[in-house]
Amino acid sequence: MSERPEGTARYTHGHHESVLRSHTWRTVENSAAYLVPHLTAGASVLDVGAGPGTITVDMAERVAPGTVVGIDSSAEIVEQATRLAAERGLSGVRFETADLFDLPFADDSFDVVHAHQVLQHVGDPVAALREMRRVARPGGVVAARDVDYHGCVWAPENPGLQSWMDVYQAVHRGNGGEPDAGRRLKGWMLEAGFDEVASSASVWCFASDDERTWWGDSWAARATESAFYADAIAKGAATHDELHAIADAWRSWRDAPDGLLVMPHGEVLGRV
């Protein structure tokens, strides 16, 4: 998500290469395993905030000959996702630019409506869930998964990463989002009018040398090169020197043989 449709927060991460490097790692297996029982052959799926489309095309392969539509507010990212689908040779998936709060689909259009790491970035997640519910068919599901930043655990002790957490929370909240969305998903679902809500949780864990290098380098770059850097300075959340110190902290964590990062996620399935 990038532009700011009415009713949404400003997207905190932007589309710097360091961000997309993270997003293109995501698959159904590592980011939507809780949804697998509902990704059945012939199902129709709407993937909201699809980004570069890696989860979306994975869904398309699982539900074939069903159809999958991925939407995002960034035309540039939609083009990238469309290229990915073409590279995979998939005909049952398409990508469109669209507004989550005014989806261009009729009522009762999809068996599954899915959002990964989206609700944390919108100003009114309950309204978003109601709109997602509108386009889901009776008997279908609305699914959401979001990280809970305050629940993150890392080793070894690293004051620089605590500084990162403080700055990240300030920037994300300053943009109108909710960085601890994972713990709030069930409540948002109930407020949106879902009577049957199943909650679960899962984690991303980065511990191996390769995983630490990948994630640590990504956040070191985000802290000093991406939209997050300029945003943090503009909001008074951190200075240039403080952000560079945060980047150094990520590199220190990357290089620690006992380095570990656990990022917990809340997951919800609302039956329509």
PDB file of C-alpha atoms in Angstrom:
ATOM      1  CA  MET A   1       0.000   0.000   0.000  1.00  0.00           C
ATOM      2  CA  SER A   2       1.325   3.471  -0.756  1.00  0.00           C
ATOM      3  CA  GLU A   3      -1.068   6.306  -1.519  1.00  0.00           C
ATOM      4  CA  ARG A   4      -3.376   7.507   1.217  1.00  0.00           C
ATOM      5  CA  PRO A   5      -7.031   6.857   0.398  1.00  0.00           C
ATOM      6  CA  GLU A   6      -9.489   8.607   2.686  1.00  0.00           C
ATOM      7  CA  GLY A   7      -9.852   6.741   5.965  1.00  0.00           C
ATOM      8  CA  THR A   8      -6.446   5.063   5.907  1.00  0.00           C
ATOM      9  CA  ALA A   9      -3.205   5.757   7.652  1.00  0.00           C
ATOM     10  CA  ARG A  10      -0.009   6.615   5.831  1.00  0.00           C
ATOM     11  CA  TYR A  11       1.940   3.488   4.898  1.00  0.00           C
ATOM     12  CA  THR A  12       5.021   3.449   7.120  1.00  0.00           C
ATOM     13  CA  HIS A  13       7.434   1.260   5.150  1.00  0.00           C
ATOM     14  CA  GLY A  14       7.335   2.655   1.616  1.00  0.00           C
ATOM     15  CA  HIS A  15       8.699   0.653  -1.320  1.00  0.00           C
ATOM     16  CA  HIS A  16      12.460   0.956  -0.970  1.00  0.00           C
ATOM     17  CA  GLU A  17      14.420  -2.060  -2.233  1.00  0.00           C
ATOM     18  CA  SER A  18      15.150  -3.084   1.366  1.00  0.00           C
ATOM     19  CA  VAL A  19      11.406  -3.263   2.052  1.00  0.00           C
ATOM     20  CA  LEU A  20      10.540  -5.181  -1.100  1.00  0.00           C
ATOM     21  CA  ARG A  21      13.378  -7.596  -0.314  1.00  0.00           C
ATOM     22  CA  SER A  22      11.403  -8.554   2.781  1.00  0.00           C
ATOM     23  CA  HIS A  23       7.995  -8.591   1.118  1.00  0.00           C
ATOM     24  CA  THR A  24       9.067 -10.861  -1.745  1.00  0.00           C
ATOM     25  CA  TRP A  25      10.195 -13.494   0.785  1.00  0.00           C
ATOM     26  CA  ARG A  26       6.614 -14.048   1.908  1.00  0.00           C
ATOM     27  CA  THR A  27       4.702 -17.156   0.879  1.00  0.00           C
ATOM     28  CA  VAL A  28       1.592 -18.967   2.044  1.00  0.00           C
ATOM     29  CA  GLU A  29       3.800 -21.379   3.968  1.00  0.00           C
ATOM     30  CA  ASN A  30       5.659 -18.756   6.006  1.00  0.00           C
ATOM     31  CA  SER A  31       2.948 -16.086   6.202  1.00  0.00           C
ATOM     32  CA  ALA A  32      -0.513 -17.653   5.801  1.00  0.00           C
ATOM     33  CA  ALA A  33      -0.282 -21.281   6.917  1.00  0.00           C
ATOM     34  CA  TYR A  34      -3.397 -20.844   9.084  1.00  0.00           C
ATOM     35  CA  LEU A  35      -5.385 -20.237   5.888  1.00  0.00           C
ATOM     36  CA  VAL A  36      -4.271 -23.371   4.003  1.00  0.00           C
ATOM     37  CA  PRO A  37      -7.397 -25.471   4.823  1.00  0.00           C
ATOM     38  CA  HIS A  38      -9.501 -22.840   3.033  1.00  0.00           C
ATOM     39  CA  LEU A  39      -7.324 -22.626  -0.090  1.00  0.00           C
ATOM     40  CA  THR A  40      -9.102 -25.454  -1.849  1.00  0.00           C
ATOM     41  CA  ALA A  41      -9.205 -26.227  -5.559  1.00  0.00           C
ATOM     42  CA  GLY A  42     -11.739 -24.025  -7.328  1.00  0.00           C
ATOM     43  CA  ALA A  43     -11.977 -21.400  -4.580  1.00  0.00           C
ATOM     44  CA  SER A  44     -12.116 -17.700  -5.451  1.00  0.00           C
ATOM     45  CA  VAL A  45      -9.776 -15.465  -3.443  1.00  0.00           C
ATOM     46  CA  LEU A  46      -9.281 -11.735  -2.956  1.00  0.00           C
ATOM     47  CA  ASP A  47      -5.861 -10.787  -1.584  1.00  0.00           C
ATOM     48  CA  VAL A  48      -6.025  -7.275  -0.115  1.00  0.00           C
ATOM     49  CA  GLY A  49      -2.797  -5.261   0.011  1.00  0.00           C
ATOM     50  CA  ALA A  50      -1.069  -7.884  -2.114  1.00  0.00           C
ATOM     51  CA  GLY A  51       2.188  -5.963  -2.524  1.00  0.00           C
ATOM     52  CA  PRO A  52       4.639  -7.688  -4.888  1.00  0.00           C
ATOM     53  CA  GLY A  53       2.287 -10.665  -5.094  1.00  0.00           C
ATOM     54  CA  THR A  54       4.337 -13.570  -3.768  1.00  0.00           C
ATOM     55  CA  ILE A  55       1.619 -14.745  -1.387  1.00  0.00           C
ATOM     56  CA  THR A  56      -1.034 -14.097  -4.033  1.00  0.00           C
ATOM     57  CA  VAL A  57       0.550 -16.247  -6.729  1.00  0.00           C
ATOM     58  CA  ASP A  58       1.168 -18.988  -4.173  1.00  0.00           C
ATOM     59  CA  MET A  59      -2.564 -18.907  -3.404  1.00  0.00           C
ATOM     60  CA  ALA A  60      -3.367 -19.058  -7.117  1.00  0.00           C
ATOM     61  CA  GLU A  61      -1.315 -22.215  -7.535  1.00  0.00           C
ATOM     62  CA  ARG A  62      -3.125 -23.798  -4.589  1.00  0.00           C
ATOM     63  CA  VAL A  63      -6.717 -22.955  -5.628  1.00  0.00           C
ATOM     64  CA  ALA A  64      -6.384 -23.615  -9.384  1.00  0.00           C
ATOM     65  CA  PRO A  65      -8.619 -23.751 -11.365  1.00  0.00           C
ATOM     66  CA  GLY A  66     -10.097 -21.140  -9.042  1.00  0.00           C
ATOM     67  CA  THR A  67      -9.427 -17.442  -9.520  1.00  0.00           C
ATOM     68  CA  VAL A  68      -7.410 -15.025  -7.404  1.00  0.00           C
ATOM     69  CA  VAL A  69      -7.441 -11.222  -7.489  1.00  0.00           C
ATOM     70  CA  GLY A  70      -4.717  -9.231  -5.753  1.00  0.00           C
ATOM     71  CA  ILE A  71      -5.228  -5.538  -5.051  1.00  0.00           C
ATOM     72  CA  ASP A  72      -2.883  -2.793  -3.912  1.00  0.00           C
ATOM     73  CA  SER A  73      -3.030   0.985  -3.899  1.00  0.00           C
ATOM     74  CA  SER A  74       0.360   1.285  -5.650  1.00  0.00           C
ATOM     75  CA  ALA A  75       0.197   0.991  -9.445  1.00  0.00           C
ATOM     76  CA  GLU A  76       3.953   0.363  -9.567  1.00  0.00           C
ATOM     77  CA  ILE A  77       3.690  -2.590  -7.192  1.00  0.00           C
ATOM     78  CA  VAL A  78       0.690  -3.955  -9.104  1.00  0.00           C
ATOM     79  CA  GLU A  79       2.828  -3.957 -12.252  1.00  0.00           C
ATOM     80  CA  GLN A  80       5.569  -5.860 -10.430  1.00  0.00           C
ATOM     81  CA  ALA A  81       3.081  -8.449  -9.166  1.00  0.00           C
ATOM     82  CA  THR A  82       1.602  -8.827 -12.649  1.00  0.00           C
ATOM     83  CA  ARG A  83       5.068  -9.587 -14.009  1.00  0.00           C
ATOM     84  CA  LEU A  84       5.565 -12.222 -11.324  1.00  0.00           C
ATOM     85  CA  ALA A  85       2.327 -13.979 -12.285  1.00  0.00           C
ATOM     86  CA  ALA A  86       3.391 -13.963 -15.942  1.00  0.00           C
ATOM     87  CA  GLU A  87       6.789 -15.419 -15.027  1.00  0.00           C
ATOM     88  CA  ARG A  88       5.010 -18.212 -13.146  1.00  0.00           C
ATOM     89  CA  GLY A  89       2.769 -18.873 -16.154  1.00  0.00           C
ATOM     90  CA  LEU A  90      -0.409 -18.330 -14.128  1.00  0.00           C
ATOM     91  CA  SER A  91      -3.626 -17.409 -15.903  1.00  0.00           C
ATOM     92  CA  GLY A  92      -6.001 -17.621 -12.934  1.00  0.00           C
ATOM     93  CA  VAL A  93      -4.640 -14.574 -11.118  1.00  0.00           C
ATOM     94  CA  ARG A  94      -4.767 -10.850 -11.828  1.00  0.00           C
ATOM     95  CA  PHE A  95      -3.725  -7.695 -10.002  1.00  0.00           C
ATOM     96  CA  GLU A  96      -5.528  -4.359  -9.808  1.00  0.00           C
ATOM     97  CA  THR A  97      -5.151  -1.011  -8.083  1.00  0.00           C
ATOM     98  CA  ALA A  98      -8.009  -0.501  -5.677  1.00  0.00           C
ATOM     99  CA  ASP A  99      -9.088   1.186  -2.437  1.00  0.00           C
ATOM    100  CA  LEU A 100      -9.624  -1.197   0.476  1.00  0.00           C
ATOM    101  CA  PHE A 101     -12.444   0.982   1.791  1.00  0.00           C
ATOM    102  CA  ASP A 102     -14.318   0.952  -1.533  1.00  0.00           C
ATOM    103  CA  LEU A 103     -13.606  -2.404  -3.151  1.00  0.00           C
ATOM    104  CA  PRO A 104     -14.660  -2.544  -6.833  1.00  0.00           C
ATOM    105  CA  PHE A 105     -16.445  -5.883  -6.450  1.00  0.00           C
ATOM    106  CA  ALA A 106     -20.061  -6.894  -5.951  1.00  0.00           C
ATOM    107  CA  ASP A 107     -21.350  -8.278  -2.685  1.00  0.00           C
ATOM    108  CA  ASP A 108     -20.706 -12.001  -2.118  1.00  0.00           C
ATOM    109  CA  SER A 109     -17.943 -12.277  -4.740  1.00  0.00           C
ATOM    110  CA  PHE A 110     -15.209 -14.365  -3.060  1.00  0.00           C
ATOM    111  CA  ASP A 111     -14.854 -17.519  -0.998  1.00  0.00           C
ATOM    112  CA  VAL A 112     -11.783 -16.138   0.786  1.00  0.00           C
ATOM    113  CA  VAL A 113     -10.846 -12.507   1.454  1.00  0.00           C
ATOM    114  CA  HIS A 114      -7.327 -12.215   2.856  1.00  0.00           C
ATOM    115  CA  ALA A 115      -5.112  -9.429   4.218  1.00  0.00           C
ATOM    116  CA  HIS A 116      -1.540  -9.913   5.376  1.00  0.00           C
ATOM    117  CA  GLN A 117       0.213  -7.102   7.293  1.00  0.00           C
ATOM    118  CA  VAL A 118      -2.457  -4.651   6.132  1.00  0.00           C
ATOM    119  CA  LEU A 119      -4.734  -3.797   9.045  1.00  0.00           C
ATOM    120  CA  GLN A 120      -1.829  -2.409  11.073  1.00  0.00           C
ATOM    121  CA  HIS A 121      -1.474   0.300   8.424  1.00  0.00           C
ATOM    122  CA  VAL A 122      -5.081   1.501   8.100  1.00  0.00           C
ATOM    123  CA  GLY A 123      -6.705   4.184  10.187  1.00  0.00           C
ATOM    124  CA  ASP A 124      -9.986   2.289  10.605  1.00  0.00           C
ATOM    125  CA  PRO A 125      -9.353  -1.476  10.599  1.00  0.00           C
ATOM    126  CA  VAL A 126     -12.917  -2.246  11.644  1.00  0.00           C
ATOM    127  CA  ALA A 127     -14.315  -0.434   8.597  1.00  0.00           C
ATOM    128  CA  ALA A 128     -11.789  -2.293   6.436  1.00  0.00           C
ATOM    129  CA  LEU A 129     -12.962  -5.636   7.815  1.00  0.00           C
ATOM    130  CA  ARG A 130     -16.596  -4.707   7.173  1.00  0.00           C
ATOM    131  CA  GLU A 131     -15.788  -3.931   3.545  1.00  0.00           C
ATOM    132  CA  MET A 132     -13.861  -7.201   3.233  1.00  0.00           C
ATOM    133  CA  ARG A 133     -16.865  -9.010   4.693  1.00  0.00           C
ATOM    134  CA  ARG A 134     -19.192  -7.364   2.169  1.00  0.00           C
ATOM    135  CA  VAL A 135     -17.419  -9.000  -0.777  1.00  0.00           C
ATOM    136  CA  ALA A 136     -17.113 -12.421   0.904  1.00  0.00           C
ATOM    137  CA  ARG A 137     -19.695 -15.065   0.097  1.00  0.00           C
ATOM    138  CA  PRO A 138     -21.932 -16.595   2.766  1.00  0.00           C
ATOM    139  CA  GLY A 139     -20.030 -19.561   4.161  1.00  0.00           C
ATOM    140  CA  GLY A 140     -16.710 -18.015   3.154  1.00  0.00           C
ATOM    141  CA  VAL A 141     -14.014 -16.528   5.356  1.00  0.00           C
ATOM    142  CA  VAL A 142     -12.275 -13.226   5.936  1.00  0.00           C
ATOM    143  CA  ALA A 143      -8.690 -13.768   7.084  1.00  0.00           C
ATOM    144  CA  ALA A 144      -6.101 -11.385   8.521  1.00  0.00           C
ATOM    145  CA  ARG A 145      -2.587 -11.746   9.929  1.00  0.00           C
ATOM    146  CA  ASP A 146      -0.553  -8.927  11.467  1.00  0.00           C
ATOM    147  CA  VAL A 147       2.629  -8.621  13.477  1.00  0.00           C
ATOM    148  CA  ASP A 148       2.669  -7.442  17.095  1.00  0.00           C
ATOM    149  CA  TYR A 149       5.811  -5.315  17.351  1.00  0.00           C
ATOM    150  CA  HIS A 150       5.842  -4.918  21.114  1.00  0.00           C
ATOM    151  CA  GLY A 151       5.849  -8.691  21.377  1.00  0.00           C
ATOM    152  CA  CYS A 152       9.148  -9.017  19.501  1.00  0.00           C
ATOM    153  CA  VAL A 153      11.987 -10.797  21.320  1.00  0.00           C
ATOM    154  CA  TRP A 154      15.652 -10.633  20.397  1.00  0.00           C
ATOM    155  CA  ALA A 155      18.975 -11.908  21.658  1.00  0.00           C
ATOM    156  CA  PRO A 156      21.590 -10.974  22.636  1.00  0.00           C
ATOM    157  CA  GLU A 157      20.657  -7.869  24.631  1.00  0.00           C
ATOM    158  CA  ASN A 158      20.999  -4.885  22.330  1.00  0.00           C
ATOM    159  CA  PRO A 159      20.057  -1.358  23.490  1.00  0.00           C
ATOM    160  CA  GLY A 160      20.172  -0.206  19.885  1.00  0.00           C
ATOM    161  CA  LEU A 161      17.308  -2.523  18.984  1.00  0.00           C
ATOM    162  CA  GLN A 162      15.270  -1.146  21.875  1.00  0.00           C
ATOM    163  CA  SER A 163      15.893   2.286  20.372  1.00  0.00           C
ATOM    164  CA  TRP A 164      14.708   0.913  17.037  1.00  0.00           C
ATOM    165  CA  MET A 165      11.517  -0.334  18.675  1.00  0.00           C
ATOM    166  CA  ASP A 166      10.853   3.033  20.303  1.00  0.00           C
ATOM    167  CA  VAL A 167      11.424   4.920  17.057  1.00  0.00           C
ATOM    168  CA  TYR A 168       9.408   2.443  15.007  1.00  0.00           C
ATOM    169  CA  GLN A 169       6.445   2.667  17.380  1.00  0.00           C
ATOM    170  CA  ALA A 170       6.542   6.466  17.231  1.00  0.00           C
ATOM    171  CA  VAL A 171       6.747   6.596  13.437  1.00  0.00           C
ATOM    172  CA  HIS A 172       4.077   3.980  12.842  1.00  0.00           C
ATOM    173  CA  ARG A 173       1.647   5.533  15.315  1.00  0.00           C
ATOM    174  CA  GLY A 174       2.467   8.967  13.951  1.00  0.00           C
ATOM    175  CA  ASN A 175       1.266   7.707  10.581  1.00  0.00           C
ATOM    176  CA  GLY A 176      -2.074   6.700  12.083  1.00  0.00           C
ATOM    177  CA  GLY A 177      -1.447   2.947  12.204  1.00  0.00           C
ATOM    178  CA  GLU A 178      -1.310   0.340  14.964  1.00  0.00           C
ATOM    179  CA  PRO A 179       2.055  -1.454  15.180  1.00  0.00           C
ATOM    180  CA  ASP A 180       0.702  -3.919  17.760  1.00  0.00           C
ATOM    181  CA  ALA A 181      -2.198  -4.965  15.553  1.00  0.00           C
ATOM    182  CA  GLY A 182      -1.623  -8.692  16.101  1.00  0.00           C
ATOM    183  CA  ARG A 183      -3.134  -8.642  19.587  1.00  0.00           C
ATOM    184  CA  ARG A 184      -6.122  -6.582  18.445  1.00  0.00           C
ATOM    185  CA  LEU A 185      -7.309  -8.580  15.432  1.00  0.00           C
ATOM    186  CA  LYS A 186      -9.901 -10.652  17.292  1.00  0.00           C
ATOM    187  CA  GLY A 187     -11.425  -7.560  18.874  1.00  0.00           C
ATOM    188  CA  TRP A 188     -11.549  -5.779  15.535  1.00  0.00           C
ATOM    189  CA  MET A 189     -13.248  -8.795  13.953  1.00  0.00           C
ATOM    190  CA  LEU A 190     -15.907  -8.908  16.663  1.00  0.00           C
ATOM    191  CA  GLU A 191     -16.486  -5.168  16.385  1.00  0.00           C
ATOM    192  CA  ALA A 192     -16.879  -5.565  12.623  1.00  0.00           C
ATOM    193  CA  GLY A 193     -19.838  -7.895  13.251  1.00  0.00           C
ATOM    194  CA  PHE A 194     -18.351 -11.357  12.827  1.00  0.00           C
ATOM    195  CA  ASP A 195     -20.098 -13.845  15.110  1.00  0.00           C
ATOM    196  CA  GLU A 196     -17.738 -16.754  14.452  1.00  0.00           C
ATOM    197  CA  VAL A 197     -14.070 -15.824  14.861  1.00  0.00           C
ATOM    198  CA  ALA A 198     -11.170 -18.259  15.175  1.00  0.00           C
ATOM    199  CA  SER A 199      -7.898 -16.842  16.517  1.00  0.00           C
ATOM    200  CA  SER A 200      -4.408 -18.260  16.313  1.00  0.00           C
ATOM    201  CA  ALA A 201      -0.813 -17.069  16.435  1.00  0.00           C
ATOM    202  CA  SER A 202       2.474 -17.863  14.737  1.00  0.00           C
ATOM    203  CA  VAL A 203       5.941 -16.376  14.581  1.00  0.00           C
ATOM    204  CA  TRP A 204       8.671 -15.429  12.194  1.00  0.00           C
ATOM    205  CA  CYS A 205      11.999 -16.525  13.645  1.00  0.00           C
ATOM    206  CA  PHE A 206      15.309 -15.304  12.246  1.00  0.00           C
ATOM    207  CA  ALA A 207      18.250 -17.137  13.781  1.00  0.00           C
ATOM    208  CA  SER A 208      20.555 -18.797  11.252  1.00  0.00           C
ATOM    209  CA  ASP A 209      23.526 -16.934   9.808  1.00  0.00           C
ATOM    210  CA  ASP A 210      21.728 -16.484   6.495  1.00  0.00           C
ATOM    211  CA  GLU A 211      18.496 -15.340   8.132  1.00  0.00           C
ATOM    212  CA  ARG A 212      20.276 -12.811  10.349  1.00  0.00           C
ATOM    213  CA  THR A 213      22.252 -11.454   7.410  1.00  0.00           C
ATOM    214  CA  TRP A 214      19.114 -11.076   5.314  1.00  0.00           C
ATOM    215  CA  TRP A 215      16.966  -9.434   7.998  1.00  0.00           C
ATOM    216  CA  GLY A 216      19.713  -7.404   9.647  1.00  0.00           C
ATOM    217  CA  ASP A 217      20.944  -5.936   6.371  1.00  0.00           C
ATOM    218  CA  SER A 218      17.379  -5.173   5.367  1.00  0.00           C
ATOM    219  CA  TRP A 219      16.638  -3.155   8.493  1.00  0.00           C
ATOM    220  CA  ALA A 220      20.043  -1.478   8.502  1.00  0.00           C
ATOM    221  CA  ALA A 221      19.185  -0.174   5.046  1.00  0.00           C
ATOM    222  CA  ARG A 222      15.637   0.779   6.011  1.00  0.00           C
ATOM    223  CA  ALA A 223      16.889   2.789   8.983  1.00  0.00           C
ATOM    224  CA  THR A 224      19.148   4.972   6.843  1.00  0.00           C
ATOM    225  CA  GLU A 225      17.936   4.801   3.235  1.00  0.00           C
ATOM    226  CA  SER A 226      14.192   4.145   3.032  1.00  0.00           C
ATOM    227  CA  ALA A 227      11.163   6.378   3.572  1.00  0.00           C
ATOM    228  CA  PHE A 228      11.298   5.352   7.230  1.00  0.00           C
ATOM    229  CA  TYR A 229      14.526   7.353   7.685  1.00  0.00           C
ATOM    230  CA  ALA A 230      13.103  10.635   6.383  1.00  0.00           C
ATOM    231  CA  ASP A 231       9.809  10.049   8.163  1.00  0.00           C
ATOM    232  CA  ALA A 232      11.473   9.448  11.530  1.00  0.00           C
ATOM    233  CA  ILE A 233      13.451  12.693  11.202  1.00  0.00           C
ATOM    234  CA  ALA A 234      10.434  14.689  10.030  1.00  0.00           C
ATOM    235  CA  LYS A 235       8.363  13.469  12.982  1.00  0.00           C
ATOM    236  CA  GLY A 236      11.142  14.205  15.468  1.00  0.00           C
ATOM    237  CA  ALA A 237      11.275  10.546  16.441  1.00  0.00           C
ATOM    238  CA  ALA A 238      15.031  10.261  15.809  1.00  0.00           C
ATOM    239  CA  THR A 239      18.004  12.188  14.492  1.00  0.00           C
ATOM    240  CA  HIS A 240      20.312  11.285  11.629  1.00  0.00           C
ATOM    241  CA  ASP A 241      22.936  10.038  14.084  1.00  0.00           C
ATOM    242  CA  GLU A 242      20.403   8.021  16.071  1.00  0.00           C
ATOM    243  CA  LEU A 243      19.133   6.290  12.947  1.00  0.00           C
ATOM    244  CA  HIS A 244      22.658   5.419  11.893  1.00  0.00           C
ATOM    245  CA  ALA A 245      23.247   4.019  15.381  1.00  0.00           C
ATOM    246  CA  ILE A 246      20.136   1.876  14.924  1.00  0.00           C
ATOM    247  CA  ALA A 247      21.544   0.607  11.626  1.00  0.00           C
ATOM    248  CA  ASP A 248      24.770  -0.285  13.427  1.00  0.00           C
ATOM    249  CA  ALA A 249      22.740  -2.122  16.074  1.00  0.00           C
ATOM    250  CA  TRP A 250      21.119  -4.246  13.392  1.00  0.00           C
ATOM    251  CA  ARG A 251      24.528  -5.090  11.964  1.00  0.00           C
ATOM    252  CA  SER A 252      25.772  -5.994  15.437  1.00  0.00           C
ATOM    253  CA  TRP A 253      22.778  -8.307  15.899  1.00  0.00           C
ATOM    254  CA  ARG A 254      23.424  -9.753  12.436  1.00  0.00           C
ATOM    255  CA  ASP A 255      26.991 -10.630  13.338  1.00  0.00           C
ATOM    256  CA  ALA A 256      26.248 -12.148  16.767  1.00  0.00           C
ATOM    257  CA  PRO A 257      26.530 -15.971  16.621  1.00  0.00           C
ATOM    258  CA  ASP A 258      23.748 -16.235  19.216  1.00  0.00           C
ATOM    259  CA  GLY A 259      21.550 -13.697  17.417  1.00  0.00           C
ATOM    260  CA  LEU A 260      17.822 -14.437  17.382  1.00  0.00           C
ATOM    261  CA  LEU A 261      14.718 -12.424  16.499  1.00  0.00           C
ATOM    262  CA  VAL A 262      11.188 -13.671  17.084  1.00  0.00           C
ATOM    263  CA  MET A 263       8.285 -11.672  15.627  1.00  0.00           C
ATOM    264  CA  PRO A 264       4.855 -12.830  16.867  1.00  0.00           C
ATOM    265  CA  HIS A 265       1.772 -12.530  14.683  1.00  0.00           C
ATOM    266  CA  GLY A 266      -1.911 -12.646  15.457  1.00  0.00           C
ATOM    267  CA  GLU A 267      -4.180 -14.423  12.976  1.00  0.00           C
ATOM    268  CA  VAL A 268      -7.969 -14.416  12.665  1.00  0.00           C
ATOM    269  CA  LEU A 269     -10.531 -16.194  10.524  1.00  0.00           C
ATOM    270  CA  GLY A 270     -14.015 -14.712  10.456  1.00  0.00           C
ATOM    271  CA  ARG A 271     -16.769 -16.913   9.066  1.00  0.00           C
ATOM    272  CA  VAL A 272     -19.284 -15.071   6.920  1.00  0.00           C
TER     273      VAL A 272
END
